[in-house]
CSV table of C-alpha atoms and ligand atoms in Angstrom, one decimal:
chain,number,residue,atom,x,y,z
A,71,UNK,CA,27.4,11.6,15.7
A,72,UNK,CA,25.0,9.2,17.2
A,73,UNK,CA,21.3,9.8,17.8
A,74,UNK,CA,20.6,7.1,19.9
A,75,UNK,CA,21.8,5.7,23.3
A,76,UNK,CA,21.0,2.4,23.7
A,77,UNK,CA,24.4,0.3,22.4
A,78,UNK,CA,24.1,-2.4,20.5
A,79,UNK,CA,21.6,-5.1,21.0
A,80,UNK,CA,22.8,-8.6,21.7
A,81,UNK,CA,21.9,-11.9,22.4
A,82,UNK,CA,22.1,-13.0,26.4
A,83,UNK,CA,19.8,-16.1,25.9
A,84,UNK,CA,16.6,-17.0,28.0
A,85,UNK,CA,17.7,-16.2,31.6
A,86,UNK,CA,18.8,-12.6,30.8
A,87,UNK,CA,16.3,-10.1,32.6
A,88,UNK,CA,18.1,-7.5,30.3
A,89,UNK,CA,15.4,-5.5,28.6
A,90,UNK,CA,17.8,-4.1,25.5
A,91,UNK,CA,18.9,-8.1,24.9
A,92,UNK,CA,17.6,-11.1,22.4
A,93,UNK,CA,16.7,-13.7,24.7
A,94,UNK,CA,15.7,-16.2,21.5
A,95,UNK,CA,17.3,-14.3,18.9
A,96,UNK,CA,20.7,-15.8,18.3
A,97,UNK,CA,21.6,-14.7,14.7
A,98,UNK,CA,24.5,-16.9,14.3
A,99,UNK,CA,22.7,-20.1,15.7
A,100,UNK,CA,22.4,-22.5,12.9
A,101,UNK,CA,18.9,-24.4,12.9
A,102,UNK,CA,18.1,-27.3,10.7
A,103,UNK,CA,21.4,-26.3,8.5
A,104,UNK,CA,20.9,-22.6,8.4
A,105,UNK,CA,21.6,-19.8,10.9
A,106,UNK,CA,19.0,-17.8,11.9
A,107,UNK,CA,19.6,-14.6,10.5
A,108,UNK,CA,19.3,-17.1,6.8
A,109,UNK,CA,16.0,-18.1,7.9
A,110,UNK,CA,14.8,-15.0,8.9
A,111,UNK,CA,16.0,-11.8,7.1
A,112,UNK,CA,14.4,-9.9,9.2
A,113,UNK,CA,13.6,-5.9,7.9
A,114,UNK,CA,12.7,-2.8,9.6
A,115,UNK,CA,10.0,-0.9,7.9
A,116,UNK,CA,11.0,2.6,7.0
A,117,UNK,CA,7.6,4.2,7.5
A,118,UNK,CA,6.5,2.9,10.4
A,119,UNK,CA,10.0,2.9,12.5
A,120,UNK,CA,11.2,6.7,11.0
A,121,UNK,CA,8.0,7.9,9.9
A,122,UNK,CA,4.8,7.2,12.1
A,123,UNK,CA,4.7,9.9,14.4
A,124,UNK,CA,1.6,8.4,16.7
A,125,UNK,CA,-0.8,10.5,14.9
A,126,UNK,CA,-4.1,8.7,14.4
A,127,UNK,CA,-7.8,9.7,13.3
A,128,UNK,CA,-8.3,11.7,16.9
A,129,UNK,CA,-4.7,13.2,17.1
A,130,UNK,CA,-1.3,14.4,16.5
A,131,UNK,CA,1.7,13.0,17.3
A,132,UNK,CA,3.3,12.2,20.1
A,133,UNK,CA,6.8,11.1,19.2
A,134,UNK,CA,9.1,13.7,18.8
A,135,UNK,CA,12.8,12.7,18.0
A,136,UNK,CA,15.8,14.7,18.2
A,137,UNK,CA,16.6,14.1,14.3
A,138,UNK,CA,13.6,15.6,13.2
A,139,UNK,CA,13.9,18.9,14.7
A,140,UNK,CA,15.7,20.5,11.5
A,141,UNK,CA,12.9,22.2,9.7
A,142,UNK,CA,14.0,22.2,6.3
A,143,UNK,CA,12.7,18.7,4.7
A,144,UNK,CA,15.7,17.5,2.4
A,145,UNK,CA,17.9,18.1,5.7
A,146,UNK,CA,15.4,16.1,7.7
A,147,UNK,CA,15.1,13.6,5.6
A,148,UNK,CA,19.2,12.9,5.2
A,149,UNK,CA,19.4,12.9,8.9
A,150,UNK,CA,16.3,10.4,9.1
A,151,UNK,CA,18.6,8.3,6.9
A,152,UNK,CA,21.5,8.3,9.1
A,153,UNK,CA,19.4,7.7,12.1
A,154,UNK,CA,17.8,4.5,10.6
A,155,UNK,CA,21.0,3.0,9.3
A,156,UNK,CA,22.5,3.8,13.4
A,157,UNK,CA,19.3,2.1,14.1
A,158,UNK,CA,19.5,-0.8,12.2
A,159,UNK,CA,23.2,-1.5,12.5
A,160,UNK,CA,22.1,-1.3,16.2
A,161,UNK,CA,19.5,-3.7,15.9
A,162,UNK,CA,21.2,-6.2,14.4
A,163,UNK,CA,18.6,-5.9,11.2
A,164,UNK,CA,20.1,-6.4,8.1
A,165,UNK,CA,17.4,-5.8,5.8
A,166,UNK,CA,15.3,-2.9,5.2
A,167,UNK,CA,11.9,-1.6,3.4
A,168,UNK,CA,10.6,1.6,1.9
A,169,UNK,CA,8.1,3.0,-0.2
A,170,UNK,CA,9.6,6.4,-2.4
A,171,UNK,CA,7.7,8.7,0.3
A,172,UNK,CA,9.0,7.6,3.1
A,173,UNK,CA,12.4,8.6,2.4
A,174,UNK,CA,11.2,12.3,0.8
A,175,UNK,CA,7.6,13.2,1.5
A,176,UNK,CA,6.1,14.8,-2.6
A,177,UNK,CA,6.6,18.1,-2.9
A,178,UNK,CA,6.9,20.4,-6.2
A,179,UNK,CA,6.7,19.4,-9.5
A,180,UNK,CA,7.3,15.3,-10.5
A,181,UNK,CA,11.1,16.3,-11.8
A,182,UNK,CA,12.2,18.4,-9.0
A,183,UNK,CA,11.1,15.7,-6.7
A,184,UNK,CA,12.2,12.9,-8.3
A,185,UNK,CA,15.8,14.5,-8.2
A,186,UNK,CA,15.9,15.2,-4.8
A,187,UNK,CA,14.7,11.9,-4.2
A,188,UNK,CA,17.7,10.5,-6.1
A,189,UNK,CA,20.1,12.5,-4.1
A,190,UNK,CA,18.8,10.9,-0.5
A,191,UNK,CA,18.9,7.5,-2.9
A,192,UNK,CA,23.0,8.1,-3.1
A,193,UNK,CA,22.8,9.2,0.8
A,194,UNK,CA,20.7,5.2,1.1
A,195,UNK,CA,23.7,3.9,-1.2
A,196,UNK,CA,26.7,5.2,0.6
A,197,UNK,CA,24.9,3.6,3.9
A,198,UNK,CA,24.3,1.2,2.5
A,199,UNK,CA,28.1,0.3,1.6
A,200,UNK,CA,29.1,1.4,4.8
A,201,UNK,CA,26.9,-0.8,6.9
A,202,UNK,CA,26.6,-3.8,4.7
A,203,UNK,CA,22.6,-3.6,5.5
A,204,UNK,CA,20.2,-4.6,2.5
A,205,UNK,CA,17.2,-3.6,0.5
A,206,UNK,CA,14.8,-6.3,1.3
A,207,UNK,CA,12.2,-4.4,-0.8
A,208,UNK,CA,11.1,-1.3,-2.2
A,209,UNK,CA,7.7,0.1,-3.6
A,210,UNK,CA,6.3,3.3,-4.5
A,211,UNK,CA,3.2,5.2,-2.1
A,212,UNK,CA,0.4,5.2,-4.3
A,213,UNK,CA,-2.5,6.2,-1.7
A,214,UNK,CA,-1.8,8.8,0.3
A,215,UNK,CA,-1.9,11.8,-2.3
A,216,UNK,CA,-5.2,13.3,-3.3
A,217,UNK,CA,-4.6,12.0,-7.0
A,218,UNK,CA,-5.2,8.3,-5.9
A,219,UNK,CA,-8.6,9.7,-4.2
A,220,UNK,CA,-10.6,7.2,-7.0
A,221,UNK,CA,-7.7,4.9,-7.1
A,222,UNK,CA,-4.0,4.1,-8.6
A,223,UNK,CA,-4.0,1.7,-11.4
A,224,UNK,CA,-7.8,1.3,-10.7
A,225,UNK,CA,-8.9,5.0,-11.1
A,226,UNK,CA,-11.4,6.5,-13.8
A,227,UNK,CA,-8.9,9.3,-14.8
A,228,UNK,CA,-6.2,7.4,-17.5
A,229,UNK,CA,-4.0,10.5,-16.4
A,230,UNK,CA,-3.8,9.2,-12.8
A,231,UNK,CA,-3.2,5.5,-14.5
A,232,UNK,CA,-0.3,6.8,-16.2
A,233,UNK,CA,1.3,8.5,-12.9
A,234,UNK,CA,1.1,5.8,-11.3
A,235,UNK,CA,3.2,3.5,-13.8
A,236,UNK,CA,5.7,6.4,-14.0
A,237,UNK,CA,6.0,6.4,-9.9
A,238,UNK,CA,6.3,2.5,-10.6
A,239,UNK,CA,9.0,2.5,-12.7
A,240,UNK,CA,10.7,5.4,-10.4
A,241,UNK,CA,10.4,3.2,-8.0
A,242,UNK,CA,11.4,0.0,-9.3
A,243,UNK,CA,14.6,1.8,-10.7
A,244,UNK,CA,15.5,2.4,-7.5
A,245,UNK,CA,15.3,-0.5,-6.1
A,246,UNK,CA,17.2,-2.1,-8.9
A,247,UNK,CA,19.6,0.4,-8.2
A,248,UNK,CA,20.1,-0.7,-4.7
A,249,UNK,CA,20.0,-4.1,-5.4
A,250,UNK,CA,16.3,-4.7,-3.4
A,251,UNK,CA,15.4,-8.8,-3.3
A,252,UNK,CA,11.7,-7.5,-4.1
A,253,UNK,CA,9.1,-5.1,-5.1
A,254,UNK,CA,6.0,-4.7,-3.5
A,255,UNK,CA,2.8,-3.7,-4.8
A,256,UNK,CA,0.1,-3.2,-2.2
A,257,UNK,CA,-3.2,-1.9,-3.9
A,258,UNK,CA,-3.9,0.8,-1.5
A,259,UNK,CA,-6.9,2.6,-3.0
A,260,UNK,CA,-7.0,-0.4,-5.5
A,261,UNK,CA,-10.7,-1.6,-4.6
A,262,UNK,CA,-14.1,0.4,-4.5
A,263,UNK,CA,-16.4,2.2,-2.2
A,264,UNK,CA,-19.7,1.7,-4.0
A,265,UNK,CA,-20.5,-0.1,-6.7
A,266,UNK,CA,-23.2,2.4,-8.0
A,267,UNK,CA,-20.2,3.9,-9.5
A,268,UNK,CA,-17.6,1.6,-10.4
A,269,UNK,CA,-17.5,-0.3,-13.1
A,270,UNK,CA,-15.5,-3.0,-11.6
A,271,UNK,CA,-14.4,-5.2,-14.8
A,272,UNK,CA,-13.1,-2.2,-16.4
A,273,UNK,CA,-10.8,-1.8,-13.2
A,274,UNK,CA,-9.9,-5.0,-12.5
A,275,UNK,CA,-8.6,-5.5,-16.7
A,276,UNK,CA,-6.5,-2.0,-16.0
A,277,UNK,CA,-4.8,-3.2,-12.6
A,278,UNK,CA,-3.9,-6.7,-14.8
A,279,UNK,CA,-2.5,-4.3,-17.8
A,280,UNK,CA,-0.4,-2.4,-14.9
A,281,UNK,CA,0.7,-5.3,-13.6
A,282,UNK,CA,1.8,-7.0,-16.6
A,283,UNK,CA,3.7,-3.8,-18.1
A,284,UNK,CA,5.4,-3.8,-14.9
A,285,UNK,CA,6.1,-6.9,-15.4
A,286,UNK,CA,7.7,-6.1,-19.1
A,287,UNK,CA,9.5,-3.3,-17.5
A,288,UNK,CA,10.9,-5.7,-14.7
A,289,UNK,CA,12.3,-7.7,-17.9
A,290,UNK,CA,13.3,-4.4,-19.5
A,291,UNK,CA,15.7,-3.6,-16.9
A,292,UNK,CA,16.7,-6.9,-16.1
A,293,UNK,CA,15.9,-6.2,-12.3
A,294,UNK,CA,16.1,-10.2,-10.5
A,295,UNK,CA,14.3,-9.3,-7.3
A,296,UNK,CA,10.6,-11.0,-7.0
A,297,UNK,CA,7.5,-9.0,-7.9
A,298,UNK,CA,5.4,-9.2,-5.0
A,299,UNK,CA,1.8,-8.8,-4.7
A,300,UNK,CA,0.5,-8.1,-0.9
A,301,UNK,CA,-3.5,-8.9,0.2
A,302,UNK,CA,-5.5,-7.1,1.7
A,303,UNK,CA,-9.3,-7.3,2.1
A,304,UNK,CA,-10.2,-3.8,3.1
A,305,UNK,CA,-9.2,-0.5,4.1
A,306,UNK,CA,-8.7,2.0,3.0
A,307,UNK,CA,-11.7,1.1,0.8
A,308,UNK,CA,-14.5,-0.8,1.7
A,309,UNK,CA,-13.0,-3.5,-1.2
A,310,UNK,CA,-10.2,-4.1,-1.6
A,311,UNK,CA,-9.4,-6.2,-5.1
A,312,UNK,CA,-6.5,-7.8,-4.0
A,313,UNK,CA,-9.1,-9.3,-1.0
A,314,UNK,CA,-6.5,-12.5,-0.1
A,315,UNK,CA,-4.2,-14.9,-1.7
A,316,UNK,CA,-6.6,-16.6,-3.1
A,317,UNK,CA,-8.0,-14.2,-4.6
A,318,UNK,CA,-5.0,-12.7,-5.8
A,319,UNK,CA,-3.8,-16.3,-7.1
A,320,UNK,CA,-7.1,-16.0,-8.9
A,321,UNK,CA,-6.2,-13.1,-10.8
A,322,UNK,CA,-3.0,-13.4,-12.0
A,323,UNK,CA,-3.6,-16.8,-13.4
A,324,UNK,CA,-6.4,-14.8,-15.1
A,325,UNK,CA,-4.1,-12.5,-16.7
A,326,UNK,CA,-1.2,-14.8,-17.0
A,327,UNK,CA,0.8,-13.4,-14.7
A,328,UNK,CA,1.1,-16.2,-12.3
A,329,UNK,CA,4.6,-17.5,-13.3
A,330,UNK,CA,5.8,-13.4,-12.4
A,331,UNK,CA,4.3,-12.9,-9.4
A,332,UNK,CA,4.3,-13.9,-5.7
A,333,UNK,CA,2.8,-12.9,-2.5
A,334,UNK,CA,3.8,-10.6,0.0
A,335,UNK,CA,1.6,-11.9,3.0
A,336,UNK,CA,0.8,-9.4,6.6
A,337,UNK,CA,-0.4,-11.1,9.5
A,338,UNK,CA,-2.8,-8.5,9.8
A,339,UNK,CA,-4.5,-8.5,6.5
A,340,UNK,CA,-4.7,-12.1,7.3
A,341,UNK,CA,-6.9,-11.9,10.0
A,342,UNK,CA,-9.4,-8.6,7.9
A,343,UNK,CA,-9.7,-11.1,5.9
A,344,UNK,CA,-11.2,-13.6,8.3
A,345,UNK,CA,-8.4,-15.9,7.8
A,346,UNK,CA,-5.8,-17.1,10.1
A,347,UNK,CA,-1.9,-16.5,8.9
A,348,UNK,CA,-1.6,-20.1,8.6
A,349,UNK,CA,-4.3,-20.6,6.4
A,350,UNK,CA,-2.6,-17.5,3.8
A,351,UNK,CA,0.6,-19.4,4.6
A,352,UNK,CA,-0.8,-22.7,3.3
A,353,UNK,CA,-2.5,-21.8,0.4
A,354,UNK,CA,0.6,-19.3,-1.0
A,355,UNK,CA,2.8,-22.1,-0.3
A,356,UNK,CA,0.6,-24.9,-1.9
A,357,UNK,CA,0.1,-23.0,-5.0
A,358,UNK,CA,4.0,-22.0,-5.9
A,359,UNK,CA,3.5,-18.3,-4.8
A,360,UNK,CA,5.1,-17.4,-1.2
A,361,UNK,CA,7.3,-14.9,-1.4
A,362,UNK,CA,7.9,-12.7,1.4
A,363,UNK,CA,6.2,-11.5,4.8
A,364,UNK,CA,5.0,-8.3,6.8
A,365,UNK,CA,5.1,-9.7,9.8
A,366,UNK,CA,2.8,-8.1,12.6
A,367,UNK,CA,-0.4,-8.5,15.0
A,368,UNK,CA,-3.9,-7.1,14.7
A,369,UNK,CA,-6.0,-6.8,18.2
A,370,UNK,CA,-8.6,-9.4,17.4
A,371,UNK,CA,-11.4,-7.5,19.1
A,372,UNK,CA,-10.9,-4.2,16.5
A,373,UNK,CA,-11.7,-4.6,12.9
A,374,UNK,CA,-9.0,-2.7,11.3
A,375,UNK,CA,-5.1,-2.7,10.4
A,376,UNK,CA,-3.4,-2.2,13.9
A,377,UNK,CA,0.2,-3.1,13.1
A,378,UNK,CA,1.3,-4.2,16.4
A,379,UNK,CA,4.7,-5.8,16.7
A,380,UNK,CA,4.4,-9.4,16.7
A,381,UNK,CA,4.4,-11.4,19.8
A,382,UNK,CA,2.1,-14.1,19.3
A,383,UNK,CA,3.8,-17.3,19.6
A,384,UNK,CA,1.1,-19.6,17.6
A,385,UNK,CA,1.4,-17.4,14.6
A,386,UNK,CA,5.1,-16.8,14.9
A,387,UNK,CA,5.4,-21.1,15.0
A,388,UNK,CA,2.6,-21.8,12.4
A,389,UNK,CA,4.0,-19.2,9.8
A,390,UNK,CA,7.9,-20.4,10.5
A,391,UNK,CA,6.7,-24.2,10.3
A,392,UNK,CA,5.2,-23.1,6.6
A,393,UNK,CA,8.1,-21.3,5.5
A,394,UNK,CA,10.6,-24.0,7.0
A,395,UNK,CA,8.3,-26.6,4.5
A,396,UNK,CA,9.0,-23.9,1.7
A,397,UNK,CA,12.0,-24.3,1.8
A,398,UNK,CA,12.7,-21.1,3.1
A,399,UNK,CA,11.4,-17.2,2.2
A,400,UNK,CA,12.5,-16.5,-1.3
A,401,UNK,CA,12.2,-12.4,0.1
A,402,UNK,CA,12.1,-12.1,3.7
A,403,UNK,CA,10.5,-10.9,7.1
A,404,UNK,CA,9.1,-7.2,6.9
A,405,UNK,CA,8.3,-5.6,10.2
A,406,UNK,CA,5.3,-3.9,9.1
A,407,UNK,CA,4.6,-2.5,12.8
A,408,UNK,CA,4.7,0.1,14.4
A,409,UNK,CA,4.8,1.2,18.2
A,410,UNK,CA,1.6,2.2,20.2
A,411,UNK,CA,0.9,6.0,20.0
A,412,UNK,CA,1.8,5.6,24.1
A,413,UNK,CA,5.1,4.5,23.4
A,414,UNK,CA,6.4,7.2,22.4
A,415,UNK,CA,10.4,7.3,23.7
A,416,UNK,CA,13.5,6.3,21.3
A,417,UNK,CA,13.9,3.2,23.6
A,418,UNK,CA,10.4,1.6,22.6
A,419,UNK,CA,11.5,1.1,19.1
A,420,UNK,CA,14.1,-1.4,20.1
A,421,UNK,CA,11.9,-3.2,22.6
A,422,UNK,CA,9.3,-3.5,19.8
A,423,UNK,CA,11.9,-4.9,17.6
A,424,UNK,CA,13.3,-6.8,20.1
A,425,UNK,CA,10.4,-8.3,20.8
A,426,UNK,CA,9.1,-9.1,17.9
A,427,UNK,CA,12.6,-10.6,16.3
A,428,UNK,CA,12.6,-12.7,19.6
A,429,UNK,CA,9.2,-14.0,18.5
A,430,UNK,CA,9.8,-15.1,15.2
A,431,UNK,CA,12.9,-17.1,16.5
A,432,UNK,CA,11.4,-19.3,19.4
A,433,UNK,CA,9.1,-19.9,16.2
A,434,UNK,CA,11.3,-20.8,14.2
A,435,UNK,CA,13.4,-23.4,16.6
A,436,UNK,CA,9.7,-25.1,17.5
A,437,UNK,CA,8.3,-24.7,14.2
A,438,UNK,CA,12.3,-26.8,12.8
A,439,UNK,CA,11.2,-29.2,15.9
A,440,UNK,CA,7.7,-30.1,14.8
A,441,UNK,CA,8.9,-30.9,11.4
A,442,UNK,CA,11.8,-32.3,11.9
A,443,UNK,CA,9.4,-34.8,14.6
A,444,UNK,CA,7.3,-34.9,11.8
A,445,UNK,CA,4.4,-34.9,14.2
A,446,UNK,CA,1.7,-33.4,12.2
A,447,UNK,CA,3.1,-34.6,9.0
A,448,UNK,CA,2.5,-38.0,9.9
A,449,UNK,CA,-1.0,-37.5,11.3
A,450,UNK,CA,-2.0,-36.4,8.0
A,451,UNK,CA,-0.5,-38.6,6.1
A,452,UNK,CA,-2.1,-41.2,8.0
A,453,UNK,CA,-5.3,-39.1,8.1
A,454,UNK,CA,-5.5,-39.3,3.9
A,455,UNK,CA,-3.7,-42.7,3.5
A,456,UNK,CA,-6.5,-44.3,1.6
A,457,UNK,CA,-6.3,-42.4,-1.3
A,458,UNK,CA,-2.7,-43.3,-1.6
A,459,UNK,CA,-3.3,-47.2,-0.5
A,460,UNK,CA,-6.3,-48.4,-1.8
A,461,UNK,CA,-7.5,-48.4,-5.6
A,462,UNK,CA,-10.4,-46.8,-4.9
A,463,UNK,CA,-8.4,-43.5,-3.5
A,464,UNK,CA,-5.6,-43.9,-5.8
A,465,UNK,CA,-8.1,-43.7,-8.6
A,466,UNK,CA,-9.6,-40.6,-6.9
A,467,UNK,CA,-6.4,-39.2,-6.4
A,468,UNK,CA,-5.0,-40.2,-10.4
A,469,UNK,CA,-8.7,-38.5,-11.5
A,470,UNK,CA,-9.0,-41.7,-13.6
A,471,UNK,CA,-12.7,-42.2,-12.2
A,472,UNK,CA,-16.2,-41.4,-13.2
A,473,UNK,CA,-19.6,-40.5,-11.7
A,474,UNK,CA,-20.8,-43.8,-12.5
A,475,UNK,CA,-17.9,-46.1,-11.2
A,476,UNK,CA,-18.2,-44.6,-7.7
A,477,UNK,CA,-21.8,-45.3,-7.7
A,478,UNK,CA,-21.0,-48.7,-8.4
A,479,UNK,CA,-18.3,-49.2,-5.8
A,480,UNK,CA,-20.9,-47.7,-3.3
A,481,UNK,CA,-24.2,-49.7,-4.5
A,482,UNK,CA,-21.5,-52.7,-4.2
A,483,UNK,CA,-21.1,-52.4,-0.6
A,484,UNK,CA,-24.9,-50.9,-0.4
A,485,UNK,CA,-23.5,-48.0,1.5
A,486,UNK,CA,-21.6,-50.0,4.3
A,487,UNK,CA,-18.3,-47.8,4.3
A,488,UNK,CA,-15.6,-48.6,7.3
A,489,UNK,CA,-16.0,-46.4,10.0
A,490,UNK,CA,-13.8,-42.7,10.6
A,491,UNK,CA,-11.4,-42.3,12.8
A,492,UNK,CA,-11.2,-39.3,15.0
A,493,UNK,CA,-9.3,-35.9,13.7
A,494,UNK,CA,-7.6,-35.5,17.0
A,495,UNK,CA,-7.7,-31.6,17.3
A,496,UNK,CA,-7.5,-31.4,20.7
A,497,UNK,CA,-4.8,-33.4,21.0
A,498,UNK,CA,-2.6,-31.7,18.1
A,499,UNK,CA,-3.2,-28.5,20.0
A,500,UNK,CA,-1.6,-30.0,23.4
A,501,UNK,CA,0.5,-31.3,21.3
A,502,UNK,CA,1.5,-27.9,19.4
A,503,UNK,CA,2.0,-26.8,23.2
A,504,UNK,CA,4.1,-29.1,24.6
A,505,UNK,CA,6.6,-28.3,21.6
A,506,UNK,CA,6.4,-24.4,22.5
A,507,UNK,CA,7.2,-25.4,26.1
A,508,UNK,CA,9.9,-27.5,25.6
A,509,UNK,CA,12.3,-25.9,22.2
B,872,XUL,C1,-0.8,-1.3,4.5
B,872,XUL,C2,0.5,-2.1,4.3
B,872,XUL,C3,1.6,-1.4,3.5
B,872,XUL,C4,2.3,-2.2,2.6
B,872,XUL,C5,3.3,-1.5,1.7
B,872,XUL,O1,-1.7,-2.0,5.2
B,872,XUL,O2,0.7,-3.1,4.8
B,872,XUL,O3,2.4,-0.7,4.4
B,872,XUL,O4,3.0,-3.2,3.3
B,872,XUL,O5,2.7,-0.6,0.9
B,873,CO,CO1,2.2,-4.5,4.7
């Protein structure tokens, strides 16, 4: 049985015209001394590829697919599962992503559920086997059901705390289970709407116990994938707690948890945020904490989530230039996207994917350029070299210095310091350019 037409998507390099073909994306390519399916571990997102519809705030959906026209749901959902894996194996994506809902929407009591759920589980594992494709992560929903109206981990009802650690630990047993590389907390109603009445310490101390029993349980089970914490400034509330990696940084190291956790960082949230990628990429980098991606594009002109497949080459470079200084992604590249409510046929989802995966590996060959050039490296080491050359800046840098000594070093040369040099943005951006030109 085969739900979709399209065969199976290779790569035809840069002069293909070939619409369902990587042009960039040659998986077995090897790039500074990986290939680039190592580097990139790219995942397809379970809810947006098999479970987005195209419904939005103003209307229904408009993508109706041949596997979903059985009406009863556990049927539907096992034939959702074969679909993705076809899709997948099709795609040429070896990883995949899925919170407990999008594989079996709730429905009865907690038991009942959670045994069907287990069922499609074993349908996931046999697919699993069969196809060799991975669990790059797994999480559990807790947003979308009126419970979470006041919040998860966050809410004013303790009841509602405790469902949520028992869908946590569901979940995290599953993706044990399947061997997932991570688990993902996103706080989706974890924030506020009004202060006037939230008490906001009280919530912020119950997310830190929830994330430090996870946590124990993590230990408990002996699961070895990497918790993963994912910003985001806003929406669905108005405030989102875990606003952006620093933030989040902040936080765990206030509840200790900052040798358990890393960060799964989203393009997207990024920019809410007011941030660039590059900028969450630098600062989860610098402080120990990168850990995986949801890679995606927000229209810069609206001010929420939009999801879009990513075909911005800047970010694409930028984020693959900070992961190639990483060392690599411990986790790996989520495609948290989805296709426009307009492209609604079977063949859109593989020229999303497509184009996104071709994206992220012209990044990555002129992000492993730059660095290997050393190019913007070397302008700033030469941009800080006197706090490595001179004793004043190596005293700076060794924080063996006091208030008073500087004063005296600057009342010694009564204020005549030697003159700055230029920071040469305009030129690093041409130069940026000429390396996306030429990889
Ligand atoms: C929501 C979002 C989520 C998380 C997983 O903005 O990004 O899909 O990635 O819960
Ligand atoms: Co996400």
């Amino acid at each position: 049985m085969s739900y979709f037409k399209v065969e199976e998507i290779k790569y035809e390099g840069r002069k293909s015209m070939n619409p369902f073909a990587f042009k960039e994306y040659n998986k077995e390519e090897v790039i500074a001394g990986k290939t680039m399916a190592e580097h990139l571990k790219f995942a397809m997102s379970y809810w947006h590829t098999f479970d987005a519809m195209g419904s939005d705030a103003f209307g229904g959906p408009t993508m109706f697919r041949e596997w979903d026209e059985t009406e009863n749901l556990i049927e539907r959902s096992k034939v959702r599962v074969k679909a993705a894996f076809e899709f997948m194996e099709k795609m040429g994506l070896e990883y995949f992503c899925f919170h407990d809902v999008d594989v079996l929407p709730e429905f009865g009591t907690l038991s009942e559920y959670q045994a069907a759920l287990t069922d499609i589980v074993d349908l996931i594992e046999s697919e699993m086997k069969r196809t060799g494709i991975k669990l790059l992560w797994g999480t559990t929903n807790a947003f979308s059901n009126e419970r979470f109206a006041h919040g998860a981990a966050t809410s004013c009802n303790p009841e509602v705390f405790a469902y949520t650690a028992a869908k946590i630990k569901f979940a995290m047993d599953i993706t044990n289970r399947l061997g997932g590389l991570g688990y993902v907390f996103w706080g989706g109603r974890e924030g506020y709407e009004t202060l006037l009445n939230t008490d906001m310490k009280r919530e912020l101390d119950n997310l830190g116990t929830m994330l430090t029993i996870a946590r124990d349980y993590k230990k408990e089970i002996g699961f070895e994938g990497e918790l993963l914490i994912e910003p985001k400034p806003m929406e669905p509330t108005k405030h989102q707690y875990d606003y952006d990696a620093h933030t989040v940084i902040g936080f765990l190291r206030g509840h200790g948890l900052e040798n358990d956790y890393k960060l799964n960082l989203e393009v997207n949230h990024a920019t809410l945020a007011g941030h660039t990628m590059h900028h969450e990429m630098v600062v989860a980098r610098e402080n120990g904490m990168l850990g995986s991606l949801d890679a995606n594009y927000g229209d810069l002109m609206l001010g929420w989530d939009t999801d879009q497949f990513p075909t911005n080459i800047y970010d694409a470079v930028l984020t693959m230039y900070e992961v190639l200084k990483n060392g690599g992604i411990p986790v790996g590249i989520n495609f948290d996207a989805k296709v426009r409510r307009a492209s609604f046929e079977d063949d859109d989802l593989f020229l999303s994917y497509i184009a996104g995966m071709d994206t992220f590996a012209r990044g990555l060959r002129v992000a492993a350029n730059l660095l290997e050039d050393g190019v913007l490296e070397d302008f700033k080491a030469n941009r800080y070299v006197g706090y490595e050359e001179t004793d004043l800046g190596k005293k700076i840098t060794s924080k063996n210095v006091t208030l008073t000594e500087l004063n005296d070093y600057i009342q010694n040369i009564d204020g005549q310091i030697s003159p700055l040099t230029s920071g040469r943005q305009e030129y690093l951006e041409s130069v940026l350019n000429q390396y996306i030109y030429n990889a």
